[in-house]
Short mmCIF file of C-alpha atoms and ligand atoms in Angstrom, two decimals:
data_model
loop_
_atom_site.label_atom_id
_atom_site.label_comp_id
_atom_site.label_asym_id
_atom_site.label_seq_id
_atom_site.Cartn_x
_atom_site.Cartn_y
_atom_site.Cartn_z
CA MET A 93 20.69 -112.09 -25.24
CA GLU A 94 18.88 -111.73 -22.44
CA LYS A 95 20.66 -112.82 -20.05
CA LYS A 96 23.61 -110.08 -21.93
CA LEU A 97 21.98 -108.28 -20.95
CA ARG A 98 21.00 -108.84 -17.10
CA GLU A 99 25.25 -109.17 -16.62
CA LEU A 100 24.60 -105.39 -18.20
CA LEU A 101 22.45 -104.74 -14.96
CA GLU A 102 24.01 -106.44 -12.20
CA ASN A 103 27.87 -105.00 -13.13
CA ALA A 104 25.72 -101.53 -13.52
CA LYS A 105 24.58 -101.79 -10.10
CA THR A 106 28.01 -102.83 -8.30
CA GLU A 107 29.70 -99.86 -10.15
CA ILE A 108 26.95 -97.78 -9.25
CA ASP A 109 27.25 -98.46 -5.98
CA LEU A 110 30.58 -98.21 -5.18
CA ALA A 111 30.56 -94.97 -7.70
CA ASP A 112 30.91 -91.59 -4.78
CA SER A 113 31.47 -89.08 -7.01
CA MET A 114 28.94 -87.60 -9.45
CA ASP A 115 31.50 -87.00 -11.82
CA ILE A 116 32.27 -91.56 -11.98
CA LEU A 117 28.41 -91.65 -11.93
CA GLU A 118 27.81 -89.32 -14.38
CA SER A 119 30.61 -91.91 -16.66
CA THR A 120 28.63 -94.66 -15.61
CA ARG A 121 25.75 -93.91 -16.48
CA VAL A 122 27.98 -92.81 -19.94
CA LYS A 123 29.68 -96.05 -20.50
CA TYR A 124 26.31 -98.04 -20.35
CA LEU A 125 23.02 -95.84 -21.09
CA GLY A 126 25.29 -93.69 -24.06
CA LYS A 127 25.14 -93.21 -27.58
CA LYS A 128 29.04 -95.78 -27.27
CA GLY A 129 27.22 -97.54 -24.63
CA GLU A 130 27.05 -100.91 -23.37
CA LEU A 131 23.06 -100.64 -24.05
CA THR A 132 23.55 -99.93 -27.16
CA GLN A 133 25.87 -103.24 -28.20
CA ILE A 134 23.68 -105.17 -27.28
CA LEU A 135 20.64 -103.84 -28.60
CA ARG A 136 22.64 -103.68 -32.06
CA GLY A 137 21.87 -107.36 -32.51
CA MET A 138 18.47 -107.45 -32.16
CA GLY A 139 18.21 -107.86 -35.93
CA SER A 140 18.92 -111.54 -35.06
CA LEU A 141 16.64 -111.85 -33.54
CA SER A 142 13.76 -113.99 -33.98
CA PRO A 143 10.27 -112.23 -34.13
CA GLU A 144 9.12 -113.82 -31.16
CA GLU A 145 12.44 -113.01 -29.10
CA ARG A 146 12.24 -109.57 -30.16
CA PRO A 147 9.00 -108.11 -27.89
CA VAL A 148 10.15 -109.96 -25.09
CA VAL A 149 14.10 -108.58 -25.21
CA GLY A 150 12.88 -104.79 -26.31
CA LYS A 151 10.93 -105.92 -22.79
CA VAL A 152 14.10 -106.67 -20.64
CA ALA A 153 16.32 -104.20 -23.03
CA ASN A 154 13.59 -101.19 -21.54
CA GLU A 155 13.06 -102.57 -17.89
CA VAL A 156 17.16 -102.66 -17.49
CA ARG A 157 18.00 -99.02 -19.13
CA GLU A 158 14.54 -97.66 -16.60
CA THR A 159 16.39 -99.52 -13.99
CA ILE A 160 20.01 -98.12 -14.18
CA GLN A 161 18.59 -94.77 -15.10
CA VAL A 162 16.73 -95.02 -11.70
CA LEU A 163 20.07 -96.00 -10.22
CA ILE A 164 22.08 -93.41 -11.32
CA GLU A 165 19.30 -90.48 -10.47
CA ASN A 166 18.95 -92.37 -6.69
CA ALA A 167 22.52 -93.05 -6.14
CA LYS A 168 23.08 -88.43 -7.38
CA ALA A 169 20.77 -87.34 -4.76
CA ALA A 170 21.77 -88.88 -2.55
CA ILE A 171 25.82 -87.39 -2.84
CA ARG A 172 23.57 -84.11 -3.58
CA ASP A 173 22.53 -84.79 -0.02
CA ARG A 174 25.28 -86.40 1.84
CA ALA A 175 27.55 -82.53 -0.05
CA LEU A 176 24.30 -80.51 1.46
CA GLU A 177 24.83 -82.61 5.33
CA ARG A 178 28.21 -81.46 4.84
CA GLN A 179 27.26 -78.20 4.57
CA LEU A 180 25.43 -77.34 6.81
CA GLU A 181 26.75 -78.61 9.37
CA SER A 182 30.21 -77.27 8.31
CA GLU A 183 28.05 -73.78 8.70
CA VAL A 184 26.50 -74.10 12.12
CA ILE A 185 25.12 -70.93 13.84
CA ASP A 186 26.10 -71.01 17.49
CA ILE A 187 23.47 -68.93 18.27
CA THR A 188 24.69 -68.88 21.95
CA MET A 189 27.93 -67.26 21.47
CA PRO A 190 27.78 -63.52 22.65
CA GLY A 191 27.72 -61.16 19.53
CA LYS A 192 29.66 -58.50 19.02
CA GLU A 193 29.59 -56.03 20.84
CA ILE A 194 28.41 -52.46 18.18
CA GLU A 195 31.30 -49.37 20.37
CA LEU A 196 28.28 -46.15 20.56
CA GLY A 197 29.84 -42.77 20.55
CA ASN A 198 29.39 -40.55 22.57
CA LYS A 199 28.68 -36.25 22.41
CA HIS A 200 31.99 -34.43 21.78
CA PRO A 201 32.81 -32.25 24.70
CA LEU A 202 32.30 -28.67 22.08
CA THR A 203 28.94 -30.62 22.04
CA GLN A 204 27.98 -31.64 25.50
CA SER A 205 28.23 -27.98 26.48
CA PHE A 206 27.62 -26.78 22.88
CA ASP A 207 23.70 -28.33 24.28
CA GLU A 208 23.36 -27.18 27.90
CA LEU A 209 24.66 -23.70 26.88
CA LYS A 210 21.29 -23.41 24.32
CA ASN A 211 19.51 -25.04 27.03
CA ILE A 212 20.03 -22.48 29.45
CA PHE A 213 19.27 -19.51 26.97
CA ILE A 214 15.93 -21.51 25.35
CA GLY A 215 15.00 -21.95 29.17
CA MET A 216 15.21 -17.61 29.10
CA GLY A 217 13.68 -17.12 26.75
CA PHE A 218 16.02 -16.94 24.03
CA LYS A 219 16.22 -18.37 20.18
CA ILE A 220 18.98 -19.89 18.23
CA ALA A 221 20.05 -17.42 15.34
CA GLU A 222 22.87 -19.12 12.64
CA GLY A 223 25.41 -17.48 10.24
CA PRO A 224 27.48 -18.07 7.96
CA GLU A 225 31.16 -19.86 8.19
CA VAL A 226 32.44 -18.03 5.47
CA GLU A 227 31.34 -14.54 6.28
CA THR A 228 31.46 -11.09 3.85
CA VAL A 229 34.19 -8.51 4.97
CA TYR A 230 30.62 -6.10 5.43
CA TYR A 231 29.49 -7.83 8.48
CA ASN A 232 32.60 -9.14 10.18
CA PHE A 233 33.96 -6.02 10.50
CA ASP A 234 32.71 -2.96 8.60
CA ALA A 235 28.56 -3.09 9.83
CA LEU A 236 30.14 -3.81 13.19
CA ASN A 237 31.67 -0.45 13.77
CA ALA A 238 35.19 -1.96 13.14
CA PRO A 239 37.91 0.94 12.00
CA ALA A 240 39.72 0.78 8.78
CA ASN A 241 42.01 0.38 10.44
CA HIS A 242 41.51 -2.66 13.75
CA PRO A 243 43.90 -4.80 13.95
CA SER A 244 41.75 -7.67 13.76
CA ARG A 245 41.26 -6.72 10.49
CA ASP A 246 44.95 -7.40 9.45
CA MET A 247 45.72 -10.45 6.69
CA SER A 248 48.18 -12.03 9.87
CA ASP A 249 45.31 -12.18 11.67
CA THR A 250 42.17 -13.12 9.70
CA PHE A 251 42.12 -15.56 6.76
CA TYR A 252 40.56 -13.89 3.70
CA ILE A 253 39.09 -15.23 1.52
CA ASN A 254 39.29 -12.34 -1.02
CA ASP A 255 39.65 -8.72 -0.65
CA ASP A 256 35.54 -9.34 0.51
CA ILE A 257 35.43 -12.81 2.08
CA VAL A 258 36.71 -14.10 5.38
CA LEU A 259 36.24 -17.49 7.63
CA ARG A 260 34.69 -14.87 10.30
CA THR A 261 37.00 -13.93 12.82
CA GLN A 262 33.96 -14.26 15.72
CA THR A 263 30.17 -14.88 15.74
CA SER A 264 29.80 -11.34 16.34
CA PRO A 265 28.30 -11.09 12.59
CA VAL A 266 24.97 -12.91 13.36
CA GLN A 267 24.13 -10.07 15.34
CA VAL A 268 23.66 -7.04 12.24
CA ARG A 269 22.68 -10.87 10.77
CA ALA A 270 19.70 -11.11 13.69
CA MET A 271 19.14 -7.33 13.06
CA GLU A 272 18.00 -7.45 9.32
CA LYS A 273 15.85 -11.07 10.00
CA MET A 274 14.01 -10.00 12.95
CA LYS A 275 11.91 -7.25 14.01
CA PRO A 276 13.14 -6.27 17.78
CA PRO A 277 12.30 -7.74 20.74
CA ILE A 278 14.75 -9.66 19.20
CA ARG A 279 16.71 -12.55 21.49
CA ILE A 280 19.20 -15.15 20.37
CA ILE A 281 21.97 -16.57 20.60
CA SER A 282 24.42 -18.66 17.84
CA PRO A 283 26.86 -20.72 19.09
CA GLY A 284 28.48 -21.54 16.13
CA ARG A 285 32.14 -21.63 14.04
CA CYS A 286 35.22 -19.17 14.34
CA PHE A 287 38.63 -19.15 12.42
CA ARG A 288 41.97 -16.75 12.86
CA ASN A 289 45.63 -16.79 11.98
CA ASP A 290 47.48 -18.54 14.97
CA THR A 291 49.47 -21.36 14.38
CA PRO A 292 48.13 -24.30 16.97
CA ASP A 293 49.60 -24.23 20.60
CA ALA A 294 47.95 -25.84 24.04
CA THR A 295 46.16 -22.58 24.02
CA HIS A 296 45.80 -21.45 20.08
CA SER A 297 43.58 -23.49 17.65
CA PRO A 298 43.01 -21.64 14.34
CA MET A 299 39.56 -22.85 14.40
CA PHE A 300 36.93 -22.35 17.37
CA HIS A 301 33.85 -21.76 18.72
CA GLN A 302 32.09 -19.05 20.28
CA LEU A 303 28.16 -18.71 21.45
CA GLU A 304 27.27 -14.81 20.68
CA GLY A 305 24.25 -13.57 22.60
CA LEU A 306 22.32 -10.93 21.72
CA VAL A 307 18.67 -8.88 22.95
CA ILE A 308 17.26 -5.63 21.46
CA ASP A 309 14.31 -4.06 23.11
CA LYS A 310 12.83 -0.56 24.02
CA GLY A 311 14.31 0.20 27.76
CA ILE A 312 17.42 -2.34 27.95
CA THR A 313 20.07 -2.32 30.19
CA LEU A 314 22.93 -3.01 31.81
CA GLY A 315 21.49 -4.51 34.07
CA ASP A 316 19.29 -6.42 32.21
CA LEU A 317 22.40 -7.90 31.05
CA LYS A 318 24.63 -7.99 34.57
CA GLY A 319 21.23 -9.96 35.17
CA THR A 320 20.92 -12.02 32.29
CA LEU A 321 25.09 -13.63 32.68
CA GLU A 322 24.44 -14.45 36.24
CA VAL A 323 21.61 -16.45 35.29
CA PHE A 324 23.96 -17.84 33.16
CA VAL A 325 26.81 -18.13 34.89
CA LYS A 326 25.49 -19.62 38.26
CA ALA A 327 22.95 -22.55 36.02
CA PHE A 328 26.45 -23.50 33.86
CA LEU A 329 28.42 -23.28 36.13
CA GLY A 330 27.47 -23.77 39.73
CA GLU A 331 24.63 -21.18 42.14
CA ASN A 332 27.27 -20.27 44.05
CA THR A 333 29.61 -18.61 41.30
CA LYS A 334 29.66 -14.67 41.85
CA ILE A 335 30.89 -12.04 38.03
CA LYS A 336 32.45 -10.03 38.37
CA PHE A 337 32.77 -6.30 34.70
CA ARG A 338 36.84 -4.73 33.48
CA PRO A 339 35.53 -2.16 31.52
CA HIS A 340 37.45 -2.95 28.47
CA TYR A 341 37.47 -2.47 24.58
CA PHE A 342 34.72 -3.79 21.53
CA PRO A 343 34.03 -2.07 18.50
CA PHE A 344 30.44 -2.57 18.53
CA THR A 345 30.01 -1.59 21.73
CA GLU A 346 29.87 0.81 24.23
CA PRO A 347 30.59 0.59 27.05
CA SER A 348 31.78 -2.67 27.14
CA ALA A 349 33.41 -5.49 29.16
CA GLU A 350 35.17 -8.16 30.05
CA VAL A 351 33.47 -10.59 32.03
CA ASP A 352 34.35 -12.57 35.12
CA ALA A 353 33.32 -15.90 37.22
CA SER A 354 34.86 -16.82 40.04
CA CYS A 355 36.93 -19.43 40.21
CA PHE A 356 34.68 -22.78 41.08
CA LYS A 357 37.71 -25.26 41.97
CA CYS A 358 38.02 -22.92 44.78
CA GLY A 359 34.96 -20.20 44.89
CA GLY A 360 37.23 -17.43 44.74
CA VAL A 361 39.67 -17.79 47.39
CA GLY A 362 42.58 -19.16 44.13
CA CYS A 363 43.79 -21.76 43.72
CA ASN A 364 46.03 -23.15 39.86
CA PHE A 365 43.15 -23.88 38.80
CA CYS A 366 42.15 -19.14 38.47
CA LYS A 367 46.58 -18.94 39.45
CA GLY A 368 45.49 -17.28 42.58
CA SER A 369 43.57 -14.84 40.56
CA GLY A 370 40.33 -15.96 42.82
CA TRP A 371 38.27 -15.02 39.16
CA ILE A 372 38.44 -16.98 35.60
CA GLU A 373 37.92 -14.69 32.47
CA LEU A 374 34.29 -15.75 30.77
CA LEU A 375 33.98 -13.84 27.37
CA GLY A 376 32.81 -10.51 26.34
CA ALA A 377 29.77 -8.18 26.39
CA GLY A 378 28.89 -4.53 26.25
CA MET A 379 25.77 -2.27 25.33
CA VAL A 380 25.18 -2.58 21.57
CA HIS A 381 26.61 0.84 19.91
CA PRO A 382 24.32 2.70 18.27
CA ASN A 383 26.34 2.96 14.72
CA VAL A 384 25.99 -1.40 14.85
CA LEU A 385 21.87 -0.61 15.81
CA ARG A 386 21.58 2.35 12.91
CA ASN A 387 23.40 -1.35 10.18
CA GLY A 388 20.75 -3.36 11.21
CA GLY A 389 18.33 -1.11 10.49
CA ILE A 390 17.66 -0.16 14.45
CA ASP A 391 17.43 2.87 15.72
CA PRO A 392 19.14 3.84 18.09
CA GLU A 393 16.97 6.34 19.61
CA GLU A 394 13.90 3.81 19.32
CA TYR A 395 15.73 0.33 20.78
CA GLY A 396 18.94 -0.49 23.11
CA GLY A 397 20.10 -3.88 23.47
CA PHE A 398 23.12 -6.12 24.87
CA ALA A 399 25.60 -8.50 23.15
CA PHE A 400 27.81 -10.83 25.42
CA GLY A 401 30.67 -13.14 22.90
CA MET A 402 32.26 -16.43 24.59
CA GLY A 403 35.18 -18.40 23.46
CA ILE A 404 33.51 -22.29 24.06
CA ASP A 405 36.55 -24.42 23.49
CA ARG A 406 38.67 -22.28 26.56
CA LEU A 407 35.13 -22.62 28.33
CA THR A 408 35.28 -26.18 27.92
CA MET A 409 38.75 -26.46 29.11
CA LEU A 410 38.66 -24.54 31.85
CA LYS A 411 35.55 -27.45 32.92
CA TYR A 412 36.57 -30.38 32.46
CA GLY A 413 40.05 -30.01 33.07
CA ILE A 414 41.33 -29.73 29.19
CA ASP A 415 45.14 -28.29 28.75
CA ASP A 416 45.33 -28.87 25.45
CA ILE A 417 43.31 -27.62 22.87
CA ARG A 418 44.79 -28.98 20.83
CA LEU A 419 43.42 -32.83 22.24
CA PHE A 420 39.28 -31.64 20.76
CA PHE A 421 40.83 -31.47 17.44
CA GLU A 422 42.40 -34.62 16.92
CA ASN A 423 39.70 -36.72 16.90
CA ASP A 424 41.40 -39.74 19.63
CA MET A 425 39.33 -41.62 21.17
CA ARG A 426 40.53 -42.26 23.77
CA PHE A 427 40.66 -38.40 25.31
CA LEU A 428 36.54 -38.23 23.20
CA LYS A 429 35.64 -41.61 25.52
CA GLN A 430 36.66 -39.29 29.35
CA PHE A 431 33.20 -37.16 28.88
N1 LIG I 202 33.01 -10.67 19.22
C1 LIG I 202 33.95 -10.73 20.71
C2 LIG I 202 35.34 -11.52 20.64
O1 LIG I 202 35.92 -12.34 19.71
C3 LIG I 202 33.46 -10.01 21.80
C4 LIG I 202 31.82 -9.69 22.46
C5 LIG I 202 31.22 -9.95 21.38
C6 LIG I 202 31.96 -7.94 22.60
C7 LIG I 202 30.11 -9.43 22.23
C8 LIG I 202 31.47 -8.65 22.88
C9 LIG I 202 29.84 -8.59 22.35
O2 LIG I 202 36.32 -10.98 21.45
#
């Protein structure tokens, strides 16, 4: 019996040596050590042994069992190690390889313009005020002294949400909102989005951007307006830029003007850019109408002021030589990355 056991051990050793997978090792274990395995078969014959032989054979049987168990465990561990090694080899990271470049975006050209304009006006002591893009008819038209039959109120020019609410057509409603909230002296600019019912083309977009300016204090004159705009224009378009006032009409300012800047491409001689005139239309401005002051809760006998409003899309187009306003809103990286 002892001999049988030693043979069994030898056979098991050979099989374990040859085994190259977990599955094979497991079936080898079952084959030799399992409940119906070969070792059990042999041990069934123990009954026929003499009482002296029994402990001797039992000891050998235990040794064989333990040896086989250890051999199988070792072989399994070796297979696991090899699998891990292979995995590690296949997952090696080459830390000398160049990394993936992270593409950084840049500020939208309109945002760049706004940033620059804000810096200039903050430098002159202005604060930034904001108003809602969805605005009441009251602030967008009535409070701004717009006559009931003013053409800009028309459905074809203004997006109406309902009879009383519109998408603001200008940043000017912020004027009265600011007057209601603040006490003079008031010095604010208000950048933001505006909307008009325009069919998009190279120079029109139903969504566009304006920057409003408002100053209210005692003794404000047209000279203050001119001086302020002159400082602004020189900072934004260049030291040598001149401005010119053309009489105009706005319901909320009196007198009103359209302000032109000398062409910053040709310096005023005339070129393609300014269509030969030497001047570029820049903004609308004027002295705040007494009715608007009253609507803002400010006594026009005591205070006066000026306001101005400019289209930022057009200004940015002029500055960078962009020939189609729609490019601003198409989110084409090839366009946006140029600025
Ligand atoms: N709101 C006017 C426009 O959209 C511009 C403007 C603002 C004119 C302030 C005068 C004063 O054309």
